[in-house]
Coordinates of C-alpha atoms in Angstrom, one line a residue:
T8 CA 100.3 -11.4 134.7
A9 CA 97.6 -11.5 136.9
T10 CA 95.4 -9.1 138.6
I11 CA 94.1 -8.7 142.0
S12 CA 90.4 -7.4 142.4
E13 CA 87.8 -7.3 144.9
P14 CA 86.3 -11.0 145.6
T15 CA 83.3 -11.6 143.3
N16 CA 80.7 -14.6 143.3
V17 CA 80.9 -16.7 140.2
E18 CA 77.9 -19.0 139.6
V19 CA 78.2 -21.6 137.0
A20 CA 75.0 -23.4 135.9
V21 CA 75.9 -27.1 135.7
P22 CA 73.5 -30.1 136.0
E23 CA 73.7 -31.8 139.6
S24 CA 74.7 -35.1 138.1
A25 CA 77.4 -33.5 136.1
A26 CA 78.7 -31.7 139.2
D27 CA 79.1 -35.0 141.2
R28 CA 81.5 -36.1 138.6
L29 CA 83.9 -33.0 138.3
S30 CA 87.4 -33.9 139.7
D31 CA 89.7 -31.3 141.6
D32 CA 91.6 -30.4 138.5
D33 CA 88.3 -29.5 136.6
I34 CA 87.5 -27.3 139.7
D35 CA 90.7 -25.5 139.4
E36 CA 90.3 -25.1 135.6
A37 CA 86.9 -23.7 135.9
G38 CA 87.6 -21.3 138.8
A39 CA 84.4 -22.2 140.8
T40 CA 81.6 -24.9 140.3
S41 CA 79.7 -24.7 143.8
T42 CA 76.0 -24.5 143.3
S43 CA 75.6 -22.1 146.3
D44 CA 77.3 -18.5 147.0
A45 CA 78.6 -19.8 150.2
D46 CA 80.1 -23.2 148.9
A47 CA 81.9 -21.3 146.3
A48 CA 83.5 -18.4 148.7
M49 CA 84.8 -21.2 151.0
E50 CA 86.6 -23.0 148.3
V51 CA 88.1 -20.0 147.1
D52 CA 89.3 -18.7 150.3
A53 CA 90.7 -22.3 150.8
L54 CA 93.0 -22.0 147.9
L55 CA 94.3 -18.6 148.5
A56 CA 94.9 -19.0 152.2
V57 CA 98.5 -18.3 153.2
P58 CA 100.4 -18.1 156.5
T59 CA 101.2 -14.8 157.8
R60 CA 104.8 -13.7 158.4
G61 CA 106.2 -10.9 160.1
A62 CA 109.0 -10.4 157.4
S63 CA 106.4 -9.9 154.9
S64 CA 104.6 -6.9 156.5
E65 CA 106.7 -4.3 154.6
L66 CA 105.3 -5.9 151.2
E67 CA 101.7 -6.3 152.6
G68 CA 101.7 -2.4 153.4
L69 CA 103.0 -1.9 149.9
T70 CA 100.4 -4.2 148.3
E71 CA 97.8 -2.3 150.0
A72 CA 99.1 0.9 149.0
L73 CA 99.2 0.0 145.5
G74 CA 95.8 -1.4 145.4
S75 CA 94.8 -3.1 142.4
Q76 CA 97.8 -2.4 140.3
K77 CA 99.7 -4.9 137.6
L78 CA 101.8 -7.2 139.1
T79 CA 104.5 -9.3 137.3
T80 CA 105.7 -13.0 138.1
T81 CA 108.6 -14.1 139.4
P82 CA 109.9 -17.8 140.5
A83 CA 109.0 -18.1 144.3
S84 CA 111.7 -19.5 146.4
D85 CA 111.4 -21.8 149.1
E86 CA 111.6 -19.1 151.9
D87 CA 108.8 -17.0 150.2
D88 CA 105.3 -17.3 149.9
I89 CA 102.8 -15.7 147.7
I90 CA 102.1 -12.1 149.1
A91 CA 98.2 -11.2 148.6
S92 CA 96.1 -9.0 150.7
P93 CA 93.5 -11.3 152.6
Q94 CA 90.5 -9.2 151.0
T95 CA 91.4 -10.1 147.2
S96 CA 90.3 -12.9 145.5
P97 CA 91.5 -13.9 142.0
S98 CA 89.4 -13.2 138.9
R99 CA 89.7 -14.3 135.5
P100 CA 92.8 -13.3 133.5
Q101 CA 92.3 -10.0 131.7
P102 CA 94.5 -9.0 128.7
R103 CA 97.5 -6.7 129.7
Q104 CA 96.8 -3.1 129.2
P105 CA 99.9 -1.2 128.6
S106 CA 100.3 2.4 129.9
P107 CA 101.6 5.1 127.3
D108 CA 104.9 5.1 128.8
A109 CA 105.3 1.3 129.2
A110 CA 104.3 0.7 125.7
F111 CA 107.5 1.8 124.7
S112 CA 109.7 0.3 127.1
D113 CA 111.6 -3.0 127.0
D114 CA 109.8 -4.9 129.4
F115 CA 106.6 -4.7 127.6
Y116 CA 107.7 -6.4 124.8
A117 CA 109.3 -9.1 126.7
S118 CA 107.9 -12.7 126.3
D119 CA 105.7 -13.6 129.3
E120 CA 106.0 -16.9 130.4
A121 CA 103.1 -19.2 131.4
E122 CA 102.0 -18.8 135.1
T123 CA 102.8 -21.9 137.1
D124 CA 102.7 -22.8 140.5
D125 CA 106.2 -21.9 140.7
N126 CA 105.5 -18.3 139.6
V127 CA 104.2 -15.8 142.0
A128 CA 102.9 -12.2 141.5
V129 CA 105.4 -9.4 142.7
P130 CA 104.0 -5.9 142.7
V131 CA 105.6 -3.5 140.5
P132 CA 106.1 0.4 141.5
M133 CA 103.8 2.6 139.9
I134 CA 105.5 5.4 137.2
P135 CA 104.5 8.3 138.3
P136 CA 102.5 10.4 135.7
R137 CA 104.7 12.5 132.8
E138 CA 105.0 16.1 133.7
S139 CA 105.4 19.1 131.4
S140 CA 108.5 20.8 131.0
A141 CA 107.1 23.9 133.0
S142 CA 106.0 21.8 136.0
V143 CA 109.7 20.3 136.5
S144 CA 111.7 21.0 139.7
S145 CA 114.5 22.8 139.4
S146 CA 116.5 20.2 141.4
S147 CA 116.2 17.8 138.5
A148 CA 119.7 16.9 136.9
D149 CA 118.0 16.2 133.4
S150 CA 116.3 19.6 132.8
E151 CA 117.1 23.1 132.8
P152 CA 115.5 25.2 135.5
C153 CA 112.8 27.7 134.2
H154 CA 113.4 31.2 134.3
T155 CA 111.4 34.5 133.6
P156 CA 113.0 36.6 131.1
A157 CA 114.3 39.9 132.2
D158 CA 112.3 43.2 130.9
L159 CA 114.0 44.9 127.7
P160 CA 115.8 47.7 128.4
I161 CA 114.2 50.9 127.4
I162 CA 115.9 52.5 124.3
P163 CA 116.2 56.2 124.7
A164 CA 114.7 58.3 121.9
L165 CA 117.2 59.0 119.1
S166 CA 118.2 62.8 119.0
L167 CA 119.6 63.7 115.6
P168 CA 119.8 67.3 114.6
G169 CA 116.6 68.4 113.6
G170 CA 115.0 64.9 113.5
K171 CA 111.9 63.7 115.1
S172 CA 111.3 60.4 116.7
Y173 CA 108.2 58.7 118.0
G174 CA 108.4 55.9 120.7
G175 CA 112.1 55.8 120.4
I176 CA 111.8 55.2 116.3
Q177 CA 113.4 57.7 114.4
A178 CA 110.9 59.3 112.1
L179 CA 112.0 59.8 108.2
T180 CA 110.7 63.1 107.2
F181 CA 110.5 64.2 103.5
D182 CA 113.4 66.5 104.0
D183 CA 115.2 63.8 105.1
W184 CA 114.7 61.6 102.3
R185 CA 115.7 64.4 100.0
G186 CA 118.8 65.0 101.6
Q187 CA 119.6 61.2 100.7
F188 CA 118.2 60.8 97.5
T189 CA 120.2 59.4 94.8
P190 CA 118.8 58.9 91.2
K191 CA 119.8 55.4 89.4
V192 CA 122.2 55.8 86.8
Y193 CA 122.9 53.5 83.7
Y194 CA 126.1 52.9 82.3
L195 CA 127.3 52.0 79.0
K196 CA 129.2 49.1 80.1
D197 CA 126.1 47.7 81.6
L198 CA 124.0 47.8 78.1
P199 CA 122.4 44.6 77.8
S200 CA 123.0 42.8 74.2
S201 CA 122.4 39.1 74.4
L202 CA 118.8 38.7 72.8
H203 CA 119.7 40.7 69.5
D204 CA 123.3 38.9 69.5
Q205 CA 121.7 35.3 69.8
I206 CA 119.1 36.3 67.2
N207 CA 121.8 37.7 64.7
S208 CA 123.8 34.4 65.4
C209 CA 120.9 32.2 63.7
S210 CA 120.5 31.7 60.0
E211 CA 118.8 34.1 57.8
R212 CA 115.8 31.8 57.4
F213 CA 115.2 32.2 61.3
R214 CA 115.7 35.9 61.2
M215 CA 112.9 36.2 58.4
C216 CA 110.5 34.3 60.3
Q217 CA 107.3 36.2 60.8
D218 CA 107.3 35.5 64.3
M219 CA 110.1 37.4 65.0
R220 CA 107.6 40.4 65.0
K221 CA 106.1 38.7 68.3
V222 CA 109.5 38.6 69.8
L223 CA 110.2 42.2 69.2
T224 CA 107.0 43.4 70.3
A225 CA 107.1 41.5 73.5
E226 CA 111.0 43.0 74.1
M227 CA 109.6 46.5 73.6
S228 CA 106.6 45.8 76.2
F229 CA 109.0 44.1 78.6
N230 CA 111.9 46.7 78.4
T231 CA 109.5 50.0 78.9
M232 CA 106.8 48.6 81.2
E233 CA 108.5 50.5 84.1
D234 CA 108.9 53.5 82.4
E235 CA 105.6 53.8 80.7
P236 CA 103.1 51.0 82.1
H237 CA 100.2 52.3 80.6
A238 CA 101.6 53.4 77.0
P239 CA 99.8 51.4 74.3
P240 CA 101.5 48.7 72.3
I241 CA 103.6 49.6 69.4
Q242 CA 102.5 47.6 66.2
I243 CA 105.1 46.6 63.5
I244 CA 103.9 46.8 60.1
N245 CA 105.6 45.8 56.9
T246 CA 103.6 45.9 53.6
V247 CA 106.4 46.5 51.4
D248 CA 108.2 43.2 51.5
H249 CA 108.7 40.2 53.6
E250 CA 111.4 41.6 56.6
P251 CA 109.5 40.9 59.6
T252 CA 111.4 43.5 61.7
P253 CA 113.9 46.1 61.7
P254 CA 117.2 44.8 62.1
W255 CA 118.1 43.4 65.4
E256 CA 121.1 45.9 66.0
F257 CA 119.8 47.7 69.0
H258 CA 118.5 47.1 72.6
Y259 CA 115.0 48.7 73.0
T260 CA 114.9 50.9 75.7
N261 CA 113.8 54.2 77.3
R262 CA 116.9 54.9 79.1
I263 CA 120.1 56.9 79.2
Y264 CA 123.1 54.7 79.3
H265 CA 126.1 57.1 80.4
G266 CA 129.3 56.4 78.2
P267 CA 132.9 56.9 79.7
G268 CA 133.9 60.6 80.6
V269 CA 130.2 61.5 80.9
P270 CA 129.5 62.7 84.6
D271 CA 126.3 61.3 86.7
P272 CA 123.5 63.6 87.1
D273 CA 124.0 66.5 89.1
I274 CA 121.6 66.1 92.3
A275 CA 123.6 68.3 94.6
K276 CA 122.6 71.5 92.8
L277 CA 119.1 70.0 92.0
R278 CA 116.3 72.1 93.4
G279 CA 112.6 70.8 94.2
C280 CA 109.4 72.8 95.3
D281 CA 107.7 72.4 98.5
C282 CA 104.3 72.4 96.9
V283 CA 101.6 70.0 98.4
G284 CA 99.2 68.4 95.9
K285 CA 99.5 70.1 92.6
C286 CA 101.6 72.9 91.5
D287 CA 100.1 76.4 91.1
P288 CA 101.8 77.8 87.7
K289 CA 101.2 81.3 89.1
S290 CA 103.0 80.5 92.4
K291 CA 105.7 82.8 93.6
T292 CA 107.1 80.2 96.0
C293 CA 107.2 77.4 93.7
A294 CA 111.1 76.6 92.9
C295 CA 110.1 74.8 89.8
V296 CA 108.2 77.7 88.2
Q297 CA 111.3 79.8 88.9
R298 CA 113.6 77.7 87.5
Q299 CA 111.5 77.4 84.4
R300 CA 111.4 81.4 84.0
D301 CA 115.4 81.5 84.5
L302 CA 115.7 79.5 81.2
I303 CA 113.5 81.5 79.2
E304 CA 115.7 84.4 77.8
Y305 CA 114.4 87.8 76.8
P306 CA 111.2 88.1 79.1
E307 CA 110.0 91.2 77.6
E308 CA 109.9 89.5 74.0
N309 CA 108.7 86.1 75.5
S310 CA 106.4 87.4 78.3
E311 CA 103.5 85.0 77.4
A312 CA 105.8 82.0 78.3
F313 CA 107.6 83.8 80.9
H314 CA 104.3 84.7 82.6
S315 CA 102.6 81.4 82.1
G316 CA 104.7 79.7 84.9
F317 CA 105.0 76.2 83.2
L318 CA 104.9 75.3 79.7
Y319 CA 102.0 73.0 79.7
D320 CA 98.3 73.5 79.7
K321 CA 95.9 72.0 82.0
H322 CA 95.6 68.9 79.7
K323 CA 99.4 68.4 79.9
R324 CA 100.2 69.6 76.3
L325 CA 103.0 71.8 75.5
K326 CA 101.9 75.1 74.8
H327 CA 105.0 77.4 74.4
W328 CA 108.2 76.6 72.2
P329 CA 111.0 76.4 71.6
Y330 CA 112.1 77.0 75.0
P331 CA 113.7 74.7 77.5
I332 CA 111.4 72.5 79.7
V333 CA 111.7 72.2 83.2
E334 CA 109.5 69.4 85.1
C335 CA 108.9 68.8 88.6
N336 CA 111.6 66.2 89.9
A337 CA 112.0 63.5 92.6
L338 CA 112.7 66.4 95.1
C339 CA 109.6 68.2 94.7
G340 CA 106.7 67.9 97.3
C341 CA 104.0 67.9 94.5
D342 CA 101.9 64.7 93.7
A343 CA 102.1 62.5 90.6
E344 CA 99.1 64.3 89.3
C345 CA 101.0 67.7 89.0
M346 CA 100.2 69.4 85.7
N347 CA 104.2 70.0 85.3
R348 CA 105.1 66.1 85.4
V349 CA 104.6 64.9 81.5
V350 CA 107.9 63.4 80.1
Q351 CA 108.4 61.4 83.1
H352 CA 105.0 59.4 83.0
G353 CA 105.9 58.2 79.5
R354 CA 104.1 57.8 76.0
T355 CA 100.4 58.0 76.2
V356 CA 99.5 57.8 72.3
A357 CA 99.5 54.7 69.9
V358 CA 102.2 54.7 67.3
S359 CA 103.5 52.1 64.9
I360 CA 106.7 51.1 63.1
Q361 CA 106.2 50.7 59.5
K362 CA 108.1 50.0 56.4
T363 CA 108.3 52.7 53.6
E364 CA 109.2 52.5 50.1
K365 CA 112.1 54.7 49.9
K366 CA 112.8 55.7 53.6
G367 CA 113.1 52.3 55.3
W368 CA 111.6 52.0 58.4
G369 CA 109.4 55.0 59.8
V370 CA 107.2 55.9 62.6
F371 CA 103.4 56.4 62.1
A372 CA 100.6 57.7 64.1
G373 CA 97.9 55.4 65.4
A374 CA 94.1 55.3 64.6
K375 CA 93.4 58.6 66.5
K376 CA 94.4 62.0 66.0
I377 CA 97.4 63.4 68.0
P378 CA 96.8 66.9 69.0
A379 CA 99.6 69.6 68.8
G380 CA 101.6 69.9 71.9
T381 CA 101.1 66.1 72.8
F382 CA 104.4 64.1 74.1
L383 CA 105.4 61.5 72.2
G384 CA 108.6 60.0 73.3
I385 CA 112.1 60.4 74.6
Y386 CA 115.1 60.4 72.2
S387 CA 116.9 57.6 74.3
G388 CA 120.4 55.8 73.8
E389 CA 124.0 56.2 74.6
L390 CA 125.2 59.5 76.0
L391 CA 128.8 60.3 74.7
N392 CA 131.4 62.7 75.2
V393 CA 132.5 64.8 72.1
E394 CA 135.7 62.5 71.4
E395 CA 133.6 59.2 71.3
S396 CA 130.8 60.7 69.3
D397 CA 133.5 62.1 66.8
E398 CA 134.9 58.8 66.1
R399 CA 131.4 57.0 65.8
G400 CA 130.6 59.8 63.4
K401 CA 133.1 58.9 60.9
Y402 CA 132.1 55.4 60.6
Y403 CA 128.4 56.2 60.6
N404 CA 128.8 58.5 57.6
S405 CA 130.7 55.7 55.7
Y406 CA 128.3 53.2 56.6
G407 CA 125.1 55.3 55.5
K408 CA 123.1 55.5 58.9
T409 CA 123.6 57.8 61.6
Y410 CA 121.8 58.1 65.1
L411 CA 123.8 60.7 66.6
F412 CA 122.2 63.9 67.9
D413 CA 124.5 66.7 69.5
L414 CA 123.2 68.4 72.5
D415 CA 123.9 71.9 71.4
F416 CA 120.8 73.8 72.3
Y417 CA 120.9 77.6 72.0
F418 CA 120.5 78.0 75.9
I419 CA 123.5 75.9 76.7
P420 CA 125.7 78.4 77.9
N421 CA 129.0 76.6 76.7
K422 CA 129.8 78.8 73.7
D423 CA 132.8 79.0 71.6
E424 CA 134.9 82.0 70.1
D425 CA 132.2 82.4 67.7
G426 CA 129.4 82.5 69.9
D427 CA 128.1 78.9 68.9
V428 CA 127.3 76.5 71.6
A429 CA 130.4 74.1 71.8
V430 CA 129.2 70.5 71.6
Q431 CA 130.1 68.6 75.0
Y432 CA 127.6 65.4 74.7
T433 CA 125.8 63.6 72.2
M434 CA 123.2 61.1 72.2
D435 CA 123.6 58.0 70.0
A436 CA 120.5 55.7 69.4
Y437 CA 122.4 53.3 67.2
H438 CA 123.1 50.5 70.0
A439 CA 120.4 51.7 72.4
G440 CA 117.1 53.6 71.8
N441 CA 113.4 53.0 71.2
F442 CA 111.0 53.9 68.3
T443 CA 112.0 57.6 68.0
R444 CA 115.3 56.2 66.3
F445 CA 113.1 55.1 63.5
L446 CA 111.8 59.0 63.0
N447 CA 112.6 60.1 59.6
H448 CA 113.4 63.5 58.4
S449 CA 111.1 66.0 56.6
C450 CA 111.4 69.5 55.4
E451 CA 107.8 70.3 56.8
P452 CA 108.1 68.2 60.2
N453 CA 105.1 67.8 62.6
C454 CA 107.1 67.2 65.5
R455 CA 110.1 68.4 67.2
I456 CA 113.0 67.8 69.8
F457 CA 113.1 70.1 72.8
G458 CA 115.6 70.1 75.7
C459 CA 113.7 69.0 79.1
Y460 CA 115.3 68.8 82.7
I461 CA 113.7 66.5 85.3
N462 CA 116.4 64.9 87.6
E463 CA 119.2 66.9 86.6
A464 CA 121.0 70.3 87.4
N465 CA 123.5 70.3 84.8
I466 CA 122.5 72.7 82.0
G467 CA 124.6 70.9 79.4
K468 CA 123.0 67.6 79.9
P469 CA 119.2 67.9 79.0
L470 CA 116.9 65.1 77.9
L471 CA 115.9 64.9 74.3
V472 CA 112.1 64.8 74.1
V473 CA 109.8 64.6 70.9
F474 CA 106.6 66.9 71.1
A475 CA 103.8 67.1 68.4
I476 CA 104.3 70.8 67.0
R477 CA 101.0 70.6 65.0
D478 CA 98.0 67.9 64.9
I479 CA 99.2 64.9 63.7
E480 CA 96.4 62.9 61.5
P481 CA 95.6 59.3 61.8
H482 CA 98.0 56.9 60.1
E483 CA 100.3 60.1 59.3
E484 CA 104.1 59.6 59.5
I485 CA 105.7 61.3 62.3
C486 CA 109.1 63.1 61.1
F487 CA 111.2 65.9 62.4
S488 CA 114.0 68.0 61.0
Y489 CA 117.3 66.8 61.0
V490 CA 118.8 70.2 60.3
G491 CA 116.8 72.1 63.1
D492 CA 115.2 75.5 63.3
G493 CA 117.3 78.5 61.8
D494 CA 119.9 76.2 59.4
D495 CA 119.0 78.0 56.2
D496 CA 122.4 77.6 54.9
L497 CA 122.2 74.2 53.4
G498 CA 124.9 74.6 50.8
E499 CA 127.5 72.6 52.5
A500 CA 125.5 69.5 52.6
A501 CA 126.1 69.0 48.6
Q502 CA 129.7 68.9 49.6
K503 CA 129.6 65.9 51.6
D504 CA 130.8 62.7 49.9
G505 CA 129.7 60.4 52.9
A506 CA 127.2 57.8 52.3
V507 CA 124.8 59.2 55.1
Y508 CA 124.5 62.4 52.9
K509 CA 121.5 61.1 50.9
A510 CA 119.3 63.3 48.9
C511 CA 115.9 64.1 51.0
Q512 CA 112.9 61.8 50.1
C513 CA 110.2 63.4 52.4
G514 CA 108.2 64.5 49.4
A515 CA 107.2 68.0 50.9
P516 CA 106.1 70.6 48.9
S517 CA 109.2 72.9 50.3
C518 CA 111.5 70.0 50.0
S519 CA 115.2 71.1 49.7
G520 CA 116.7 68.0 48.9
K521 CA 119.0 68.0 51.7
M522 CA 118.7 66.0 55.1
F523 CA 122.0 67.4 56.8
K524 CA 124.0 70.7 56.4

């Protein structure tokens, strides 16, 4: 390729004697050897002088329009002459500088032939600069026309009955949420068992490894971190033998798993208060206060509990018993710091599971004293109907263990012909439960199980919750009565021949020697 540029004067310093000996070929190769500017210009003009033809007028106009553009060489025919502007003169050959577009074309990488006298320079049409897609004309066949998007349609405001909307967006009020609330229900068919099944399939040497204590501790923390995230960790202690943990026969949980035939929580009849902030136990409009009073029989005889509103004090400790407990529920407008929300926040005291000499595994208080009325835990497990619980009870009696607890509180209205509460549901903590399943019996108990209602309107399905009924000293064993209060006639227990009917080992001064009636 060659480049056409403006005429320049080239001066070569050569001794006079050497210049006389230069031939014509040497002059062509050097480009110019005149000792003066005038001689050099005349020689260059003589070399590039070409005859003017009318047939090349269009090419001359194109050359003038292109100016100093890049030219490619093509072999000249006998009828074509070199086309060049009379104002241009050759300069030294310059390296070919490709444009960004030409660098990726096939012509750029084609081999360039050496220029000879048979090759002539032909101008190449200039490639227009690349345009952005936004500036492409709509007449282009290779591009889509650019259209301005139309304005979005205006969505009319929703007009639901009694609903509010802001800027066309439906507002979800607390009343709307309460109408759609559905509590999460856990069913017996979904009860996890993979962990203890896998551990029980291992060898006895593996199960007796002391590191298994860490596995159980981790399971307890993981399975309850949603229910009681701030509860102190439970320690597992054994100073009696080398058994690292209680038997791996249950899934540790605070949840209630509904068995077949047990209805879901009754939410349709559940009422929530409209209090803002914290509930006032003296309020005359709080629905939870009214529900609590409705479950206290004989208001004249139990006037203190009836007029106190809630059964908790300002420290969230139970101050009146043995009445059923009604807590604020998920439909209430009060906040989480309401004094009537205790059980739903979970355990707050430290406890440990320890091996005893005569009673197997038991539950003990931590290093701090537990005041009376403190919530200890919920008796969780499988909620069964009466038919299923009767079948399991026969097996447990022969096996020598039982974790069945009948929901037969005095305030449940389902009475039989004798006026006793007809058992409809039973809680079983054998396959699922928490540390409360290890609570041993005592004829002088320091805790008690009460019925509690939170997100349940069915009076026959209360939660079983454990509260301290007196101060529990540090490291003291936590026990409750398997018989229950008011069951003074225990003579029937001596006639039972099941393995579960063992002699009481509580060691209390008033021990009756029996655990079940």
